[in-house]
mmCIF file of C-alpha atoms in Angstrom:
data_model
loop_
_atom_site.group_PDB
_atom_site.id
_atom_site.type_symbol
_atom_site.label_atom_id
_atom_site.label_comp_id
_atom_site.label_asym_id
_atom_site.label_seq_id
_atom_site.Cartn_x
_atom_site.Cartn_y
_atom_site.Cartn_z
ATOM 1 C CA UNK I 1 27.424 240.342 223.131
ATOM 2 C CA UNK I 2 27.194 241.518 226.458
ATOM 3 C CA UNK I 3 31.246 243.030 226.271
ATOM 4 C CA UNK I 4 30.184 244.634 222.547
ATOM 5 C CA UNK I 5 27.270 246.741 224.031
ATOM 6 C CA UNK I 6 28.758 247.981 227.305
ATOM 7 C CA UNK I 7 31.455 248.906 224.377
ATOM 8 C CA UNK I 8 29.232 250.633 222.290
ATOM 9 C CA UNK I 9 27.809 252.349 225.000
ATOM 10 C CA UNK I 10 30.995 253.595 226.876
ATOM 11 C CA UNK I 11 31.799 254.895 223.311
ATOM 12 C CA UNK I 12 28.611 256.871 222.902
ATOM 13 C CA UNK I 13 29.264 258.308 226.667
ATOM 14 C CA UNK I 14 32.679 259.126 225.697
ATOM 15 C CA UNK I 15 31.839 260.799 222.624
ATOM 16 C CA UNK I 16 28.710 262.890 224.179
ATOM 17 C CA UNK I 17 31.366 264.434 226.740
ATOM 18 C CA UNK I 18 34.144 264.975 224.362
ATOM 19 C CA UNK I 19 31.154 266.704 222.154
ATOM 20 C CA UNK I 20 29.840 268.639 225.170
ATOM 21 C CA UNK I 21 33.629 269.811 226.087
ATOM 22 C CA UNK I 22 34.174 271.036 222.730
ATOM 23 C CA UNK I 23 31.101 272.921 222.450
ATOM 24 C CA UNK I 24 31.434 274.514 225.909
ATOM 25 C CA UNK I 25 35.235 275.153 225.020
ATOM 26 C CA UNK I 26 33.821 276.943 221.499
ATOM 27 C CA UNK I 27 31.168 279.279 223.190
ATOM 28 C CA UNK I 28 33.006 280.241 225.822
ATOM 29 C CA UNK I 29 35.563 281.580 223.180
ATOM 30 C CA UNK I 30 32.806 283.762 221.589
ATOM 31 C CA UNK I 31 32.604 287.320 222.191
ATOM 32 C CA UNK I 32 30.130 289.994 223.054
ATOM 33 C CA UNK I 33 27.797 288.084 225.335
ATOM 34 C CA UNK I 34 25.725 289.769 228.086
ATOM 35 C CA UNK I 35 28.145 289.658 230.911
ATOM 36 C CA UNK I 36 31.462 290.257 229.254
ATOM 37 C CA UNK I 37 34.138 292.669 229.995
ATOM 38 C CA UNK I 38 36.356 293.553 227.893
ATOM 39 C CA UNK I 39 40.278 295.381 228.355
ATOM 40 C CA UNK I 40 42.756 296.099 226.138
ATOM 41 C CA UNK I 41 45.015 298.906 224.776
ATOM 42 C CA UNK I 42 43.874 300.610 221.334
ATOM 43 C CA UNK I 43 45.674 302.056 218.931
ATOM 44 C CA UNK I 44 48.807 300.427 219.653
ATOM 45 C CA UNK I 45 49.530 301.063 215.591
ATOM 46 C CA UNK I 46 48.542 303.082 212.970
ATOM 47 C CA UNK I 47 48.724 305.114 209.475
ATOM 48 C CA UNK I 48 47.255 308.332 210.524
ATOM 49 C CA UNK I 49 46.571 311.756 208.522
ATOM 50 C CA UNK I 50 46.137 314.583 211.256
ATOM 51 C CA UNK I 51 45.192 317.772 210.682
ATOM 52 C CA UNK I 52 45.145 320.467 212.992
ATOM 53 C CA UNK I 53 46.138 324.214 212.114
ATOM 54 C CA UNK I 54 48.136 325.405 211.344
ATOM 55 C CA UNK I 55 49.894 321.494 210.372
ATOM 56 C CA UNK I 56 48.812 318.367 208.685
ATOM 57 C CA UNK I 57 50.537 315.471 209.452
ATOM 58 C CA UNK I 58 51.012 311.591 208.486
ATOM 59 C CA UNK I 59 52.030 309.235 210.545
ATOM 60 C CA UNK I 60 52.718 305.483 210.484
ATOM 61 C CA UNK I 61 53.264 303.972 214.031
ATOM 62 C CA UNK I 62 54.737 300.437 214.098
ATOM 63 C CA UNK I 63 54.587 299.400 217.943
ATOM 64 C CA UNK I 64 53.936 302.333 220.824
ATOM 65 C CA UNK I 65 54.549 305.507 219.346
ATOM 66 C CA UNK I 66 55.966 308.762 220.603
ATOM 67 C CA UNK I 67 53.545 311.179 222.338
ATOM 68 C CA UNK I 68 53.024 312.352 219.052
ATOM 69 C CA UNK I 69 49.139 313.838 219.399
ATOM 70 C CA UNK I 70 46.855 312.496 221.687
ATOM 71 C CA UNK I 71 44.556 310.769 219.211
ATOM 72 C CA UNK I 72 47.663 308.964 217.593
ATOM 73 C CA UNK I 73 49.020 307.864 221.338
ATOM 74 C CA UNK I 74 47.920 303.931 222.465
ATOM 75 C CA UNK I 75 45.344 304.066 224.983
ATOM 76 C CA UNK I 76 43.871 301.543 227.518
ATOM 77 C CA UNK I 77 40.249 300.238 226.855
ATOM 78 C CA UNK I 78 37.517 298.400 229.199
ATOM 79 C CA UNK I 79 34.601 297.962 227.747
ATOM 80 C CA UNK I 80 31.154 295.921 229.195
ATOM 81 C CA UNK I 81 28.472 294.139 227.601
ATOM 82 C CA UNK I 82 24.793 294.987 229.211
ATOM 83 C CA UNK I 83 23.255 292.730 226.385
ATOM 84 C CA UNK I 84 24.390 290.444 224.215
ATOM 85 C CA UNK I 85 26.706 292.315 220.832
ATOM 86 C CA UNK I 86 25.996 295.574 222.961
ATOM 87 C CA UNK I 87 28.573 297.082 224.606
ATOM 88 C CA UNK I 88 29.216 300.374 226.592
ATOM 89 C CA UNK I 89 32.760 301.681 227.741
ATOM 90 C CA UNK I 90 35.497 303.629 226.057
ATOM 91 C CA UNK I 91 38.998 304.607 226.323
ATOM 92 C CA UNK I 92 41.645 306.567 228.422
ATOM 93 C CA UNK I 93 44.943 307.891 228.697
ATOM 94 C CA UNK I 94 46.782 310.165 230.627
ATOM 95 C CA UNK I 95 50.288 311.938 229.112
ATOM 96 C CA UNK I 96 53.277 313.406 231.458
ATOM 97 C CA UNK I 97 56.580 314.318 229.440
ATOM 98 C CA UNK I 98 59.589 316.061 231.260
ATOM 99 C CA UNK I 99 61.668 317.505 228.383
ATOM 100 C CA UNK I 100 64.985 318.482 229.351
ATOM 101 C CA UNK I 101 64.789 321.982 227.515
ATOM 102 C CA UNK I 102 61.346 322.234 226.583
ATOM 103 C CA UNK I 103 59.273 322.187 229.628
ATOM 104 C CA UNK I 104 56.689 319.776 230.376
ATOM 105 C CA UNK I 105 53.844 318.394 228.412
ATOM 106 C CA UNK I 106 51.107 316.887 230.522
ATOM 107 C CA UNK I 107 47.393 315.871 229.636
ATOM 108 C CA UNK I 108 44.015 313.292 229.658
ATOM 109 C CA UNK I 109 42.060 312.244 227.290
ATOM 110 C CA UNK I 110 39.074 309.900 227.948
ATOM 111 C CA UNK I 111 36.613 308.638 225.187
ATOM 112 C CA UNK I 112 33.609 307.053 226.076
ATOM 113 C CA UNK I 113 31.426 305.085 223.643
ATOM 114 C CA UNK I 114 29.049 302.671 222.602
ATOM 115 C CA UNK I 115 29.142 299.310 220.393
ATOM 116 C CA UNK I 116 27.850 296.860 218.740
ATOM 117 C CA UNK I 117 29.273 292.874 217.826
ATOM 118 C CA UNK I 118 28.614 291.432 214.768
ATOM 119 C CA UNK I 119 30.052 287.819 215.026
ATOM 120 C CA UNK I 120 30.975 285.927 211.542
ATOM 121 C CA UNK I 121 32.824 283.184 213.756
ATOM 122 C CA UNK I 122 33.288 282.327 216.908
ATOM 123 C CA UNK I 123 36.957 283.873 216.142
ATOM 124 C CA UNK I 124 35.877 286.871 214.018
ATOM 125 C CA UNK I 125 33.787 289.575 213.750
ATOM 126 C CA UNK I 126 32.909 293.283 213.228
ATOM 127 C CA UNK I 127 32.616 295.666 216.351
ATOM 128 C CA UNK I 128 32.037 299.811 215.276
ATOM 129 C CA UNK I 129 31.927 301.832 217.814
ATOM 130 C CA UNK I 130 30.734 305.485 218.216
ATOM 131 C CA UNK I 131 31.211 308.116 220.928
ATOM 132 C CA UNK I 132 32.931 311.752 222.186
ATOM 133 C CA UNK I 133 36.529 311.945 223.004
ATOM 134 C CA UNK I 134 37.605 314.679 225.401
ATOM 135 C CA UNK I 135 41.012 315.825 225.503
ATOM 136 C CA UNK I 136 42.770 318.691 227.640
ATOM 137 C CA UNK I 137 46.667 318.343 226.954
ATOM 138 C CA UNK I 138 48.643 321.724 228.296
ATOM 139 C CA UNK I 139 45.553 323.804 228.414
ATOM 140 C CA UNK I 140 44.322 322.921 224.769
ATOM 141 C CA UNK I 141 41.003 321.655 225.335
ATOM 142 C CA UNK I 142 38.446 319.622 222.738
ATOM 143 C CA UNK I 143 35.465 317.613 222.395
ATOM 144 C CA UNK I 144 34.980 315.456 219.529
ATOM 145 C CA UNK I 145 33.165 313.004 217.811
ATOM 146 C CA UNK I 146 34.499 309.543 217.415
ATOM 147 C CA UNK I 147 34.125 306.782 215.105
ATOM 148 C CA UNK I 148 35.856 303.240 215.306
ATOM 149 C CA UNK I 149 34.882 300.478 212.810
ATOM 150 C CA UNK I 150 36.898 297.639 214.320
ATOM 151 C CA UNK I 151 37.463 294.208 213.236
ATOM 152 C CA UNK I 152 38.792 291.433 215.651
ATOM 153 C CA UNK I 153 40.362 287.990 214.961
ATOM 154 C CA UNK I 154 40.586 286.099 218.418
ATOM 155 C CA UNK I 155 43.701 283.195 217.502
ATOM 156 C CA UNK I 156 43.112 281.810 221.629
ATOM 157 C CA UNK I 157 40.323 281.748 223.860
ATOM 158 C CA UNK I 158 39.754 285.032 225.414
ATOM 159 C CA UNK I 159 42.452 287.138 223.522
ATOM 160 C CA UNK I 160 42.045 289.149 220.338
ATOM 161 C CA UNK I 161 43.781 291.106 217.857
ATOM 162 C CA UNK I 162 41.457 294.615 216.751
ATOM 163 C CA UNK I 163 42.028 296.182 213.244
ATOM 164 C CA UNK I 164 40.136 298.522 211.491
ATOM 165 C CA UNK I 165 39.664 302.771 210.221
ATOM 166 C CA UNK I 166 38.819 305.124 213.321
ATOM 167 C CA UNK I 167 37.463 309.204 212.862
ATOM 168 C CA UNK I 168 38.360 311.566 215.253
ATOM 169 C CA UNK I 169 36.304 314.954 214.303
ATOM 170 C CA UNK I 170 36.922 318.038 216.425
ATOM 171 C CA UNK I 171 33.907 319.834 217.030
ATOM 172 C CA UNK I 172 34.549 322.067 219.730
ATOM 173 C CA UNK I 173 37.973 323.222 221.344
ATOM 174 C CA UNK I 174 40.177 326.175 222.636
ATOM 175 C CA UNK I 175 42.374 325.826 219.682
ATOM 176 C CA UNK I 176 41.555 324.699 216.035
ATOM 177 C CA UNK I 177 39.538 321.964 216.079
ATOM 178 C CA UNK I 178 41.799 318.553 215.001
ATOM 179 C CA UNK I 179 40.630 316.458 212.242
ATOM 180 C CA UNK I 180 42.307 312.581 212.637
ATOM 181 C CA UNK I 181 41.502 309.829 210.115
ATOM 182 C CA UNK I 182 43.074 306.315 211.247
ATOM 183 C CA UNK I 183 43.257 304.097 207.839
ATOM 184 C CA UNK I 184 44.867 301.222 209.965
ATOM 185 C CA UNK I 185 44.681 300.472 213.388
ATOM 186 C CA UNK I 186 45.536 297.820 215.605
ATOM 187 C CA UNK I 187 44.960 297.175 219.153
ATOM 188 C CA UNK I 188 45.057 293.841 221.409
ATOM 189 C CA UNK I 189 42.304 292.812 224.343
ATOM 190 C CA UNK I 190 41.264 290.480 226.229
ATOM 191 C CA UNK I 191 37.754 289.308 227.895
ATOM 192 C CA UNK I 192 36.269 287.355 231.141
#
């Protein structure tokens, strides 16, 4: 009798840690909490329609794209969380081509913004994100408005895919002011 309940009750210990480990294991996968940083590279991939005078232009990038137009180009992300779901950060990317026989092409762009997690799953939710992108690529200058409505899947802890429709809208600039729709994105990231 003695055997059965030191049994019994090396079983419920046993069970109460492999319980415990799982549910740490499972919340520590989540993302958005107060405390988190997040880095990545978006728009790694698209179907975009550009327009910017005097052309319009669709694009559908499979992998890193050409230095096509800034808003189409991958950019790195780091983003922080100052509560939990809400997050402040934004994007960047810098742009230096040496063309043999057409001169150079250099530029920055940097995007700050602001967001907000809605989890479904510990492995899936909704993030949109708003904010101004600034660009200045060989003395063509704009501010616009920018809208991201991103989904992520995370298939590991730590480590997510983003897809989703992003809205560039030129509002002011030294040339025509671009309009970009992004049906499909995708991006990658990680967290601590």
């Amino acid at each position: 009798m003695r055997t059965m309940t030191r049994l019994v009750s090396c079983s419920a210990l046993a069970a109460g840690i492999l319980a415990t480990t799982f549910a740490r294991s499972a919340a520590a996968q989540s993302f958005g909490q107060q405390g988190d940083f997040s880095f990545g590279v978006d728009r790694l991939m698209g179907i975009y329609f550009l327009h910017e005078d005097p052309a319009s232009l669709t694009m559908i990038g499979l992998g890193a794209t050409a230095p096509v137009h800034p808003y189409t180009t991958a950019r790195f992300a780091v983003d922080g969380f100052i509560i939990d779901n809400l997050s402040l950060g934004g994007s960047f990317m810098f742009w230096n081509v040496d063309e043999k026989h057409g001169g150079n092409s250099s530029g920055a762009l940097f995007a700050p913004r602001v967001g907000y997690v809605l989890q479904f799953s510990d492995a899936f939710g909704f993030w949109p994100r708003a904010g101004l992108t600034y660009r200045n690529f060989d003395s063509n200058e704009e501010l616009a408005v920018t809208l991201e409505g991103m989904f992520y899947g995370s298939p590991a802890p730590h480590f997510a895919f983003t897809f989703g429709p992003v809205l560039d809208l030129g509002v002011v600039g030294t040339g025509s002011e671009a309009v970009n729709f992004g049906l499909l994105t995708a991006g990658i990231m990680g967290w601590i």
